[in-house]
Amino acid sequence: MPRYTAPTKDMQFILHDVLKVSQSSIPGYDELEPDFTSAVLEEAGKLTSDVLAPLNSVGDKEGCRLENGMVYTPKGFKEAFAQVKEGGWTGLDMPEQYGGQNMPAVLGSAVGELFSGSNMAFTMYQGLTHGAASAILAHGTDAQKDKWLPNMVSCEWTGTMNLTEPHCGTDLGLMRTKAEPQNDGSYKITGQKIFISSGDHDMADNIVHLVLAKIVGGPEGIKGVSLFIVPKVMVNEDGSLGERNGASVGSIEEKMGIHGNSTCVMNYDDATGYLLGDEHKGMRAMFTMMNEARLGVGMQGLSQAEAAYQNALDYAKDRLQGRAVTGVENPDGPADPLIVHPDIRRSLMEQKSFVEGARAFILWGAMMIDGAHRSGDKDADGLVSLLTPVIKGFLTDVGYDMTVKAQQVYGGHGYIEEWGMSQFTRDARIAMIYEGANGVQALDLVGRKLAQDGGKHVMAFFDMVKTFIKDNSGQDEAFDKDFIEPLKAASKDLQAAGMYFMQTGMTNPNNALSGSNDFMHMFGHVCLGLMWARMGKVSVDTLAAGTDDPTFYETKLATGRFYMARQLPATALHLTRIQSGGDTVMALDATNF
Amino acid sequence: MPRYTAPTKDMQFILHDVLKVSQSSIPGYDELEPDFTSAVLEEAGKLTSDVLAPLNSVGDKEGCRLENGMVYTPKGFKEAFAQVKEGGWTGLDMPEQYGGQNMPAVLGSAVGELFSGSNMAFTMYQGLTHGAASAILAHGTDAQKDKWLPNMVSCEWTGTMNLTEPHCGTDLGLMRTKAEPQNDGSYKITGQKIFISSGDHDMADNIVHLVLAKIVGGPEGIKGVSLFIVPKVMVNEDGSLGERNGASVGSIEEKMGIHGNSTCVMNYDDATGYLLGDEHKGMRAMFTMMNEARLGVGMQGLSQAEAAYQNALDYAKDRLQGRAVTGVENPDGPADPLIVHPDIRRSLMEQKSFVEGARAFILWGAMMIDGAHRSGDKDADGLVSLLTPVIKGFLTDVGYDMTVKAQQVYGGHGYIEEWGMSQFTRDARIAMIYEGANGVQALDLVGRKLAQDGGKHVMAFFDMVKTFIKDNSGQDEAFDKDFIEPLKAASKDLQAAGMYFMQTGMTNPNNALSGSNDFMHMFGHVCLGLMWARMGKVSVDTLAAGTDDPTFYETKLATGRFYMARQLPATALHLTRIQSGGDTVMALDATNF
């Protein structure tokens, strides 16, 4: 069975050496001293390694079952969920007013990676709840917040997001679920929603469904969509639970992975719902959840790659097969361990350099979210908005690829369910699809985010890279060659792609949109390149200043050098593809495929 | 449920327009007139679309079961297998002497793609039999051939390959299965083999296991390995079946995919075996099967990509979601079909240009095999030997990626087992692993095949590309720009990588081996680039000469242009990675990962 070990040392490095969180002026960050974050991460690490990770394959094998309209989670989930709640983990970064601990998102994200890495399907129950609570927090009335949030923050009640219908996912304007206004100000919701993660289960007393629906008589299409709070069980005035609402589970979907999470077809039959936010502004309210969810999904890509990498590394060290080409390394054994072989190394280095770079990227993103929310930093808000589709799309695409690479290290054993490596790939696969398929992320990036606020945020990004390069060049020849030069080249490629879109996108939007996927990937590479350059610089400086643990910083530098030399140059290929234009992509008439 | 339609028109184009098989002097090729191959492919197409394809998801859902030592295949497999046997498909390219039809491998491969594309797990039963029969054909005595082949060619008896043991897969020198010589010239085989595809089932009266084992007292390691014929049921002198042999199924493995195939743990307890080929030359004999199997596995990569693409294309045409950025295309509907969106197009074009290029590559490879076997063409033999790891490694890596892309077109529906897209990826995944994991293919290519016969075959490959370029340049400006120039650039990249290996590989073999995976991929791209250039040239010429079906050739050209502009330039990235050397890959001590 796979193991999961919390990468706390690496997280501490990013939080304190790189992001220097406790020195930040963002409100709440002064609490994030190394001892404190270390204690939190160690505690979360214990829970996730010892309790959640062993349930990961149980959830995969057993799945959820629907019996007489009730959904049952796999054996052990209920007890583990109780432990998570008792530990106060579900409200870590939620307001104290509603029972949370008000920790910054940067710490919430680090802890979130541990939960997701140890058991993604399990963690989705609380993850969806967090998203739904955030939407209520952002758009609810005070009365709604008081009514719903305390139990959601504690996960006594969990939450869901209901967008997709059988005939529409991305294009929600086609939605058919309807909401009929009632005299008491509530609505009657009727329709069918599919792919509802954590849609029903036996771990909470109530489930708070956030449901998109069209108010009868409202505008056509996406402009007529509103968001509703639809509880599974009605809540009385005194807060006690009343009768069942008209929300029921039609079936549980059979999926490729995340079997431990109940993905439901939800039927709403005259279910009572309460408008959340304004009439016909449901998409805006939902996007509060979606943006948070997209960062969380990006983290799932990272977390599955990390978990798979840890196990691939163990296997590569344990499994004896063949001899090193440069001479026997394990003379007392019948063969050398896999890790001596250069192609296995290449794969492991690809995995390692990705997960460490991605972790820095996500925690940096979370810090910007904190800046936006806690300090009202508009620039941070704009930048993280620009980078959200990159975090979601790039990290889940590449994270998935990395789980496939980790599985490959096991050879035939990787294909057998017994070893658990298949589950990482099957679970990671969904992250490329949900919360907006990655093609939609690329479209959001190129079609919307690039030009947002007059292109201000993408310019700010390039300025940031330029400033980093300027501030850190010419001090260390090796650092210049290994980090600065590759970053400069990659950033130049990205700018050239942006320029190409500007020059040709107006006359032929297909030129830009045909290159959107490539652009998202090259943007992701530049972000990881920037993270590696930052981590590399910190390591160079720390080694120069003297440290008790030089090996850690030397390893960082070596890993960064690999990324800069072998992975970052992908930007040139993406640029070539983009600059080849949209004509070859769009040449065929649909009937000639 | 997914559909499967035999791509017979494309196969006819490759066989007749591109490879011009019936004009070849290879013995047996004169029979391959268009009418004849068309009739064969149409017939195979009917069987595979109507009978095998509908069983594909049945096999996935039901899997195989072991009860009281007996393995049962999924519902319908037995009847379908009977139909395949009745049709004579199992002996299509086997010698007439043993009941086959002696057709060339080029036709066998085309038919094989249809079988594999419609139902990979099912087709493996006959595929393994074909491989085992080929090994007996190549290494057996006349008596052995007479005893075993007729029933194997007809698939009354099926075959298996037994290499892997729990502690060794790639490094077979560590093998423990032993063979004790008996007075009657037979051996007693004892040991455990794992991952035995088609290891046992209920569709044949007997199973002929080819088992690698060490003769007691023989040399250590790989030099002491011999190959044995070990039947499930003993065969009497008169050919009738006798008692059960000491070969039994320990368990059926639970796998990520190919559930319809029984992957068995096989236990041999004093089982009677007959030496096949020479003592201690088992690896050589097994490689007869392995090389054939590797081409077959490369084809599995293509076939799953083709099947997944067909369905992704259907979905992209059917599913209405969003509107084309360049203006509404389906004004009467609530939305436009997915296929109007540039990023969906990009994905479909990647899939289409891969499967058509890969098909040409494999059929060209099969033609070289025919040249080697039927005409004794040593150059063809050397070239196809060089390209075997490329066909296996590149086509399965990329084929798998393409199934993931096809699945992505479906959005959330791609993740639900009901739609069948998950199965294509799960089934295709094994092809990257078995018959030598792709890392081993890359090692074989760079560490062995490149230098084989003094590098003669790789030089011949480059000469072939150069000759093509020379013979076809300067006649058509557009063709030069769209096809010749990209091919020239990619071929130059490949040569530069080979040169880098030669210059640095001697002093530091890690430089070459760290780049082996990149080299295999760039070689694959150059091969597909060459195929597209050849197909493009034929299309240009056909259009110039006039044709009833200009759309077909124009579509070919457009698809080829896409490959040359967007996919082939990947060689430059691979070259950059290779030329960055092995140091960043090998920098870390194993303990510092």
PDB file of C-alpha atoms in Angstrom, chain A residues 61 164-172 174 194-195 253-258 263 309 313 317 319-323 325-326 334-335 339-343 345-346 348-350 352 397 400-401 403-405 407-408 411-418 422 425-430 432-433 437-440 442 508-511 513-518 551 554-555 558-559 561-562 565-567 569-571 573 576-582 584-593, chain B residues 61 164-172 174 194-195 253-259 263 309 313 317 319-323 325-326 334-335 339-343 345-346 348-350 352 397 400-401 403-405 407-408 411-418 422 425-430 432-433 437-440 442 508-511 513-518 551 554-555 558-559 561-562 565-567 569-571 573 576-578 580-582 584-593:
ATOM      1  CA  LYS A  61     -11.751  -0.287  -3.739  1.00  0.00           C
ATOM      2  CA  THR A 164     -23.837  20.768 -14.471  1.00  0.00           C
ATOM      3  CA  GLU A 165     -26.932  19.305 -16.077  1.00  0.00           C
ATOM      4  CA  PRO A 166     -27.020  16.361 -18.453  1.00  0.00           C
ATOM      5  CA  HIS A 167     -26.979  18.574 -21.546  1.00  0.00           C
ATOM      6  CA  CYS A 168     -24.754  21.388 -20.297  1.00  0.00           C
ATOM      7  CA  GLY A 169     -21.543  21.799 -18.385  1.00  0.00           C
ATOM      8  CA  THR A 170     -19.436  24.643 -19.708  1.00  0.00           C
ATOM      9  CA  ASP A 171     -22.354  26.407 -21.378  1.00  0.00           C
ATOM     10  CA  LEU A 172     -24.556  27.018 -18.356  1.00  0.00           C
ATOM     11  CA  LEU A 174     -28.547  26.196 -21.548  1.00  0.00           C
ATOM     12  CA  ILE A 194     -25.251  15.731 -12.473  1.00  0.00           C
ATOM     13  CA  PHE A 195     -21.643  15.165 -11.373  1.00  0.00           C
ATOM     14  CA  GLU A 253     -21.889   7.846 -10.948  1.00  0.00           C
ATOM     15  CA  GLU A 254     -19.374   5.108 -11.739  1.00  0.00           C
ATOM     16  CA  LYS A 255     -16.155   6.956 -12.316  1.00  0.00           C
ATOM     17  CA  MET A 256     -12.595   6.286 -13.364  1.00  0.00           C
ATOM     18  CA  GLY A 257     -11.353   7.359  -9.944  1.00  0.00           C
ATOM     19  CA  ILE A 258     -12.078   9.274  -6.710  1.00  0.00           C
ATOM     20  CA  THR A 263     -20.509  11.824  -7.191  1.00  0.00           C
ATOM     21  CA  TYR A 309       6.425  10.607  -6.512  1.00  0.00           C
ATOM     22  CA  LEU A 313      11.062   7.113  -5.203  1.00  0.00           C
ATOM     23  CA  LYS A 317      15.470   2.774  -4.208  1.00  0.00           C
ATOM     24  CA  ARG A 319      13.715  -2.565  -6.397  1.00  0.00           C
ATOM     25  CA  LEU A 320      16.892  -4.282  -7.591  1.00  0.00           C
ATOM     26  CA  GLN A 321      17.053  -4.596 -11.343  1.00  0.00           C
ATOM     27  CA  GLY A 322      20.059  -4.413 -13.675  1.00  0.00           C
ATOM     28  CA  ARG A 323      23.405  -2.761 -13.069  1.00  0.00           C
ATOM     29  CA  VAL A 325      26.168   1.517 -16.696  1.00  0.00           C
ATOM     30  CA  THR A 326      29.017   3.304 -14.930  1.00  0.00           C
ATOM     31  CA  PRO A 334      22.013  -9.455  -6.950  1.00  0.00           C
ATOM     32  CA  ALA A 335      21.452  -6.178  -8.829  1.00  0.00           C
ATOM     33  CA  ILE A 339      17.501   4.627  -9.142  1.00  0.00           C
ATOM     34  CA  VAL A 340      20.997   4.126 -10.612  1.00  0.00           C
ATOM     35  CA  HIS A 341      19.571   4.094 -14.138  1.00  0.00           C
ATOM     36  CA  PRO A 342      19.675   7.455 -15.913  1.00  0.00           C
ATOM     37  CA  ASP A 343      16.207   7.183 -17.437  1.00  0.00           C
ATOM     38  CA  ARG A 345      16.578   9.431 -12.657  1.00  0.00           C
ATOM     39  CA  ARG A 346      15.257  11.596 -15.433  1.00  0.00           C
ATOM     40  CA  LEU A 348      12.266  11.121 -10.806  1.00  0.00           C
ATOM     41  CA  MET A 349      13.887  14.510 -11.377  1.00  0.00           C
ATOM     42  CA  GLU A 350      10.980  15.551 -13.592  1.00  0.00           C
ATOM     43  CA  LYS A 352      10.653  16.183  -8.012  1.00  0.00           C
ATOM     44  CA  ASP A 397      -2.233  18.666 -16.742  1.00  0.00           C
ATOM     45  CA  TYR A 400      -1.454  14.080 -14.059  1.00  0.00           C
ATOM     46  CA  ASP A 401       1.493  13.422 -16.368  1.00  0.00           C
ATOM     47  CA  THR A 403       1.449  10.474 -11.744  1.00  0.00           C
ATOM     48  CA  VAL A 404       1.736   8.548 -15.007  1.00  0.00           C
ATOM     49  CA  LYS A 405       5.531   8.842 -14.832  1.00  0.00           C
ATOM     50  CA  GLN A 407       3.373   4.706 -12.184  1.00  0.00           C
ATOM     51  CA  GLN A 408       5.803   3.897 -14.996  1.00  0.00           C
ATOM     52  CA  GLY A 411       6.829  -1.298 -14.473  1.00  0.00           C
ATOM     53  CA  GLY A 412       4.157  -4.005 -14.485  1.00  0.00           C
ATOM     54  CA  HIS A 413       3.524  -3.506 -10.791  1.00  0.00           C
ATOM     55  CA  GLY A 414       2.325  -0.001 -11.600  1.00  0.00           C
ATOM     56  CA  TYR A 415      -0.547  -1.445 -13.604  1.00  0.00           C
ATOM     57  CA  ILE A 416      -1.743  -3.754 -10.844  1.00  0.00           C
ATOM     58  CA  GLU A 417      -4.224  -2.129  -8.470  1.00  0.00           C
ATOM     59  CA  GLU A 418      -2.563  -3.814  -5.492  1.00  0.00           C
ATOM     60  CA  SER A 422      -2.969   3.323 -10.726  1.00  0.00           C
ATOM     61  CA  THR A 425      -3.427   8.539 -12.000  1.00  0.00           C
ATOM     62  CA  ARG A 426      -7.133   7.707 -11.973  1.00  0.00           C
ATOM     63  CA  ASP A 427      -7.811  10.171  -9.164  1.00  0.00           C
ATOM     64  CA  ALA A 428      -5.615  12.900 -10.655  1.00  0.00           C
ATOM     65  CA  ARG A 429      -7.384  12.577 -14.004  1.00  0.00           C
ATOM     66  CA  ILE A 430     -10.552  14.340 -12.811  1.00  0.00           C
ATOM     67  CA  MET A 432      -8.040  18.212 -15.552  1.00  0.00           C
ATOM     68  CA  ILE A 433     -11.788  18.148 -16.087  1.00  0.00           C
ATOM     69  CA  ALA A 437     -12.069  21.693 -18.112  1.00  0.00           C
ATOM     70  CA  ASN A 438      -8.522  22.748 -18.879  1.00  0.00           C
ATOM     71  CA  GLY A 439      -9.484  23.899 -22.348  1.00  0.00           C
ATOM     72  CA  VAL A 440     -11.845  26.347 -20.663  1.00  0.00           C
ATOM     73  CA  ALA A 442      -6.868  28.200 -21.398  1.00  0.00           C
ATOM     74  CA  ASN A 508      -8.384  36.294 -36.629  1.00  0.00           C
ATOM     75  CA  PRO A 509      -9.354  35.230 -33.117  1.00  0.00           C
ATOM     76  CA  ASN A 510      -8.679  31.624 -34.089  1.00  0.00           C
ATOM     77  CA  ASN A 511      -4.963  32.391 -34.059  1.00  0.00           C
ATOM     78  CA  LEU A 513      -7.580  30.497 -29.412  1.00  0.00           C
ATOM     79  CA  SER A 514      -5.749  27.753 -31.316  1.00  0.00           C
ATOM     80  CA  GLY A 515      -2.738  28.587 -29.198  1.00  0.00           C
ATOM     81  CA  SER A 516      -4.522  28.938 -25.879  1.00  0.00           C
ATOM     82  CA  ASN A 517      -3.473  25.560 -24.520  1.00  0.00           C
ATOM     83  CA  ASP A 518       0.139  26.164 -25.498  1.00  0.00           C
ATOM     84  CA  THR A 551      22.750  19.415   1.715  1.00  0.00           C
ATOM     85  CA  GLU A 554      22.509  22.119  -2.524  1.00  0.00           C
ATOM     86  CA  THR A 555      19.770  19.660  -3.380  1.00  0.00           C
ATOM     87  CA  ALA A 558      20.508  20.821  -8.221  1.00  0.00           C
ATOM     88  CA  THR A 559      16.786  20.253  -8.600  1.00  0.00           C
ATOM     89  CA  ARG A 561      19.098  23.431 -12.354  1.00  0.00           C
ATOM     90  CA  PHE A 562      17.366  20.374 -13.742  1.00  0.00           C
ATOM     91  CA  ALA A 565      17.816  23.090 -18.189  1.00  0.00           C
ATOM     92  CA  ARG A 566      15.346  20.371 -19.119  1.00  0.00           C
ATOM     93  CA  GLN A 567      11.791  21.506 -18.478  1.00  0.00           C
ATOM     94  CA  PRO A 569      12.857  25.197 -22.533  1.00  0.00           C
ATOM     95  CA  ALA A 570       9.439  23.775 -23.425  1.00  0.00           C
ATOM     96  CA  THR A 571       8.392  27.412 -23.833  1.00  0.00           C
ATOM     97  CA  LEU A 573       8.198  24.650 -28.538  1.00  0.00           C
ATOM     98  CA  THR A 576       6.692  27.683 -32.291  1.00  0.00           C
ATOM     99  CA  ARG A 577       3.314  26.013 -32.155  1.00  0.00           C
ATOM    100  CA  ILE A 578       1.523  29.266 -31.362  1.00  0.00           C
ATOM    101  CA  GLN A 579       3.314  31.190 -34.081  1.00  0.00           C
ATOM    102  CA  SER A 580       2.407  28.555 -36.641  1.00  0.00           C
ATOM    103  CA  GLY A 581      -1.042  30.143 -36.398  1.00  0.00           C
ATOM    104  CA  GLY A 582      -4.586  28.939 -36.423  1.00  0.00           C
ATOM    105  CA  THR A 584      -3.564  24.470 -39.819  1.00  0.00           C
ATOM    106  CA  VAL A 585      -5.819  23.937 -36.805  1.00  0.00           C
ATOM    107  CA  MET A 586      -8.974  25.234 -38.468  1.00  0.00           C
ATOM    108  CA  ALA A 587      -8.340  24.083 -42.044  1.00  0.00           C
ATOM    109  CA  LEU A 588     -10.760  21.193 -42.203  1.00  0.00           C
ATOM    110  CA  ASP A 589     -14.459  21.438 -42.660  1.00  0.00           C
ATOM    111  CA  ALA A 590     -16.091  19.562 -39.774  1.00  0.00           C
ATOM    112  CA  THR A 591     -17.475  16.987 -42.196  1.00  0.00           C
ATOM    113  CA  ASN A 592     -13.994  16.132 -43.474  1.00  0.00           C
ATOM    114  CA  PHE A 593     -12.549  14.946 -40.194  1.00  0.00           C
TER     115      PHE A 593
ATOM    116  CA  LYS B  61     -17.012  -4.257 -16.597  1.00  0.00           C
ATOM    117  CA  THR B 164       8.324 -12.071 -15.383  1.00  0.00           C
ATOM    118  CA  GLU B 165       8.723 -13.331 -11.831  1.00  0.00           C
ATOM    119  CA  PRO B 166       7.754 -11.417  -8.697  1.00  0.00           C
ATOM    120  CA  HIS B 167      11.259 -10.067  -8.165  1.00  0.00           C
ATOM    121  CA  CYS B 168      12.329  -9.588 -11.772  1.00  0.00           C
ATOM    122  CA  GLY B 169      10.906  -8.211 -14.964  1.00  0.00           C
ATOM    123  CA  THR B 170      13.481  -6.383 -17.032  1.00  0.00           C
ATOM    124  CA  ASP B 171      16.458  -8.096 -15.384  1.00  0.00           C
ATOM    125  CA  LEU B 172      15.660 -11.696 -16.243  1.00  0.00           C
ATOM    126  CA  LEU B 174      17.652 -12.907 -11.615  1.00  0.00           C
ATOM    127  CA  ILE B 194       3.470 -13.309 -12.892  1.00  0.00           C
ATOM    128  CA  PHE B 195       1.665 -10.946 -15.256  1.00  0.00           C
ATOM    129  CA  GLU B 253      -4.356  -9.869 -11.189  1.00  0.00           C
ATOM    130  CA  GLU B 254      -6.597  -6.846 -10.605  1.00  0.00           C
ATOM    131  CA  LYS B 255      -5.467  -4.338 -13.160  1.00  0.00           C
ATOM    132  CA  MET B 256      -6.118  -0.782 -14.192  1.00  0.00           C
ATOM    133  CA  GLY B 257      -7.476  -1.961 -17.541  1.00  0.00           C
ATOM    134  CA  ILE B 258      -7.644  -4.775 -20.119  1.00  0.00           C
ATOM    135  CA  HIS B 259      -9.992  -6.481 -17.689  1.00  0.00           C
ATOM    136  CA  THR B 263      -3.614 -11.739 -16.470  1.00  0.00           C
ATOM    137  CA  TYR B 309     -10.513   9.539 -31.538  1.00  0.00           C
ATOM    138  CA  LEU B 313     -14.971  13.204 -32.966  1.00  0.00           C
ATOM    139  CA  LYS B 317     -19.895  17.021 -33.610  1.00  0.00           C
ATOM    140  CA  ARG B 319     -22.507  17.993 -28.241  1.00  0.00           C
ATOM    141  CA  LEU B 320     -23.857  21.535 -28.372  1.00  0.00           C
ATOM    142  CA  GLN B 321     -21.978  23.883 -26.076  1.00  0.00           C
ATOM    143  CA  GLY B 322     -21.125  27.541 -26.535  1.00  0.00           C
ATOM    144  CA  ARG B 323     -20.863  29.518 -29.735  1.00  0.00           C
ATOM    145  CA  VAL B 325     -15.964  32.918 -31.642  1.00  0.00           C
ATOM    146  CA  THR B 326     -16.122  33.816 -35.308  1.00  0.00           C
ATOM    147  CA  PRO B 334     -29.394  26.313 -28.749  1.00  0.00           C
ATOM    148  CA  ALA B 335     -25.597  26.270 -29.188  1.00  0.00           C
ATOM    149  CA  ILE B 339     -16.033  21.078 -32.944  1.00  0.00           C
ATOM    150  CA  VAL B 340     -16.321  24.794 -33.760  1.00  0.00           C
ATOM    151  CA  HIS B 341     -14.023  25.684 -30.836  1.00  0.00           C
ATOM    152  CA  PRO B 342     -10.353  26.095 -31.784  1.00  0.00           C
ATOM    153  CA  ASP B 343      -8.990  24.281 -28.734  1.00  0.00           C
ATOM    154  CA  ARG B 345     -10.021  21.372 -33.051  1.00  0.00           C
ATOM    155  CA  ARG B 346      -6.431  21.462 -31.893  1.00  0.00           C
ATOM    156  CA  LEU B 348      -8.843  16.534 -32.641  1.00  0.00           C
ATOM    157  CA  MET B 349      -6.156  17.463 -35.162  1.00  0.00           C
ATOM    158  CA  GLU B 350      -3.458  16.189 -32.807  1.00  0.00           C
ATOM    159  CA  LYS B 352      -6.086  12.625 -36.269  1.00  0.00           C
ATOM    160  CA  ASP B 397       3.521   6.861 -25.173  1.00  0.00           C
ATOM    161  CA  TYR B 400      -1.821   6.869 -24.588  1.00  0.00           C
ATOM    162  CA  ASP B 401      -1.624  10.671 -24.535  1.00  0.00           C
ATOM    163  CA  THR B 403      -6.601   8.606 -25.556  1.00  0.00           C
ATOM    164  CA  VAL B 404      -6.336  11.104 -22.681  1.00  0.00           C
ATOM    165  CA  LYS B 405      -6.979  13.956 -25.118  1.00  0.00           C
ATOM    166  CA  GLN B 407     -11.342  11.575 -23.096  1.00  0.00           C
ATOM    167  CA  GLN B 408     -10.866  15.279 -22.371  1.00  0.00           C
ATOM    168  CA  GLY B 411     -15.496  16.862 -20.282  1.00  0.00           C
ATOM    169  CA  GLY B 412     -17.080  15.291 -17.200  1.00  0.00           C
ATOM    170  CA  HIS B 413     -18.678  12.590 -19.325  1.00  0.00           C
ATOM    171  CA  GLY B 414     -15.179  11.361 -20.159  1.00  0.00           C
ATOM    172  CA  TYR B 415     -14.605  10.528 -16.507  1.00  0.00           C
ATOM    173  CA  ILE B 416     -17.770   8.470 -16.139  1.00  0.00           C
ATOM    174  CA  GLU B 417     -17.322   4.817 -17.035  1.00  0.00           C
ATOM    175  CA  GLU B 418     -20.702   4.779 -18.776  1.00  0.00           C
ATOM    176  CA  SER B 422     -11.972   5.986 -19.538  1.00  0.00           C
ATOM    177  CA  THR B 425      -6.995   5.272 -21.515  1.00  0.00           C
ATOM    178  CA  ARG B 426      -6.917   2.485 -18.943  1.00  0.00           C
ATOM    179  CA  ASP B 427      -6.422  -0.164 -21.609  1.00  0.00           C
ATOM    180  CA  ALA B 428      -3.854   1.863 -23.551  1.00  0.00           C
ATOM    181  CA  ARG B 429      -1.822   2.461 -20.386  1.00  0.00           C
ATOM    182  CA  ILE B 430      -0.465  -1.109 -20.284  1.00  0.00           C
ATOM    183  CA  MET B 432       3.687   1.645 -22.303  1.00  0.00           C
ATOM    184  CA  ILE B 433       4.701  -1.009 -19.799  1.00  0.00           C
ATOM    185  CA  ALA B 437       8.725  -0.811 -20.470  1.00  0.00           C
ATOM    186  CA  ASN B 438       9.275   2.232 -22.655  1.00  0.00           C
ATOM    187  CA  GLY B 439      12.388   3.206 -20.708  1.00  0.00           C
ATOM    188  CA  VAL B 440      13.840  -0.133 -21.773  1.00  0.00           C
ATOM    189  CA  ALA B 442      14.706   3.876 -25.228  1.00  0.00           C
ATOM    190  CA  ASN B 508      30.148   9.703 -19.993  1.00  0.00           C
ATOM    191  CA  PRO B 509      27.493   7.154 -20.901  1.00  0.00           C
ATOM    192  CA  ASN B 510      25.040   8.983 -18.652  1.00  0.00           C
ATOM    193  CA  ASN B 511      24.883  11.761 -21.239  1.00  0.00           C
ATOM    194  CA  LEU B 513      21.254   7.417 -21.402  1.00  0.00           C
ATOM    195  CA  SER B 514      19.793  10.514 -19.754  1.00  0.00           C
ATOM    196  CA  GLY B 515      18.621  11.528 -23.191  1.00  0.00           C
ATOM    197  CA  SER B 516      17.367   8.150 -24.331  1.00  0.00           C
ATOM    198  CA  ASN B 517      13.698   8.905 -23.805  1.00  0.00           C
ATOM    199  CA  ASP B 518      13.994  12.210 -25.643  1.00  0.00           C
ATOM    200  CA  THR B 551     -11.539  16.011 -50.741  1.00  0.00           C
ATOM    201  CA  GLU B 554      -6.921  17.673 -49.664  1.00  0.00           C
ATOM    202  CA  THR B 555      -7.832  16.506 -46.179  1.00  0.00           C
ATOM    203  CA  ALA B 558      -4.292  19.628 -44.406  1.00  0.00           C
ATOM    204  CA  THR B 559      -3.762  16.998 -41.732  1.00  0.00           C
ATOM    205  CA  ARG B 561       0.433  20.335 -42.660  1.00  0.00           C
ATOM    206  CA  PHE B 562      -0.855  20.386 -39.102  1.00  0.00           C
ATOM    207  CA  ALA B 565       3.758  22.720 -38.291  1.00  0.00           C
ATOM    208  CA  ARG B 566       2.632  21.839 -34.784  1.00  0.00           C
ATOM    209  CA  GLN B 567       3.896  18.408 -33.777  1.00  0.00           C
ATOM    210  CA  PRO B 569       8.928  20.819 -34.109  1.00  0.00           C
ATOM    211  CA  ALA B 570       9.003  18.915 -30.808  1.00  0.00           C
ATOM    212  CA  THR B 571      12.343  17.558 -32.056  1.00  0.00           C
ATOM    213  CA  LEU B 573      12.888  20.666 -27.581  1.00  0.00           C
ATOM    214  CA  THR B 576      17.742  20.978 -26.230  1.00  0.00           C
ATOM    215  CA  ARG B 577      17.036  18.555 -23.423  1.00  0.00           C
ATOM    216  CA  ILE B 578      19.533  16.016 -24.731  1.00  0.00           C
ATOM    217  CA  SER B 580      21.806  19.877 -21.711  1.00  0.00           C
ATOM    218  CA  GLY B 581      23.635  16.673 -20.801  1.00  0.00           C
ATOM    219  CA  GLY B 582      23.407  14.105 -18.073  1.00  0.00           C
ATOM    220  CA  THR B 584      21.584  17.785 -14.093  1.00  0.00           C
ATOM    221  CA  VAL B 585      19.903  14.378 -14.282  1.00  0.00           C
ATOM    222  CA  MET B 586      22.530  12.531 -12.261  1.00  0.00           C
ATOM    223  CA  ALA B 587      23.528  15.336  -9.845  1.00  0.00           C
ATOM    224  CA  LEU B 588      21.818  14.098  -6.718  1.00  0.00           C
ATOM    225  CA  ASP B 589      23.024  11.363  -4.497  1.00  0.00           C
ATOM    226  CA  ALA B 590      20.223   8.821  -4.190  1.00  0.00           C
ATOM    227  CA  THR B 591      19.839   9.623  -0.507  1.00  0.00           C
ATOM    228  CA  ASN B 592      19.166  13.286  -1.263  1.00  0.00           C
ATOM    229  CA  PHE B 593      16.063  12.817  -3.353  1.00  0.00           C
TER     230      PHE B 593
END
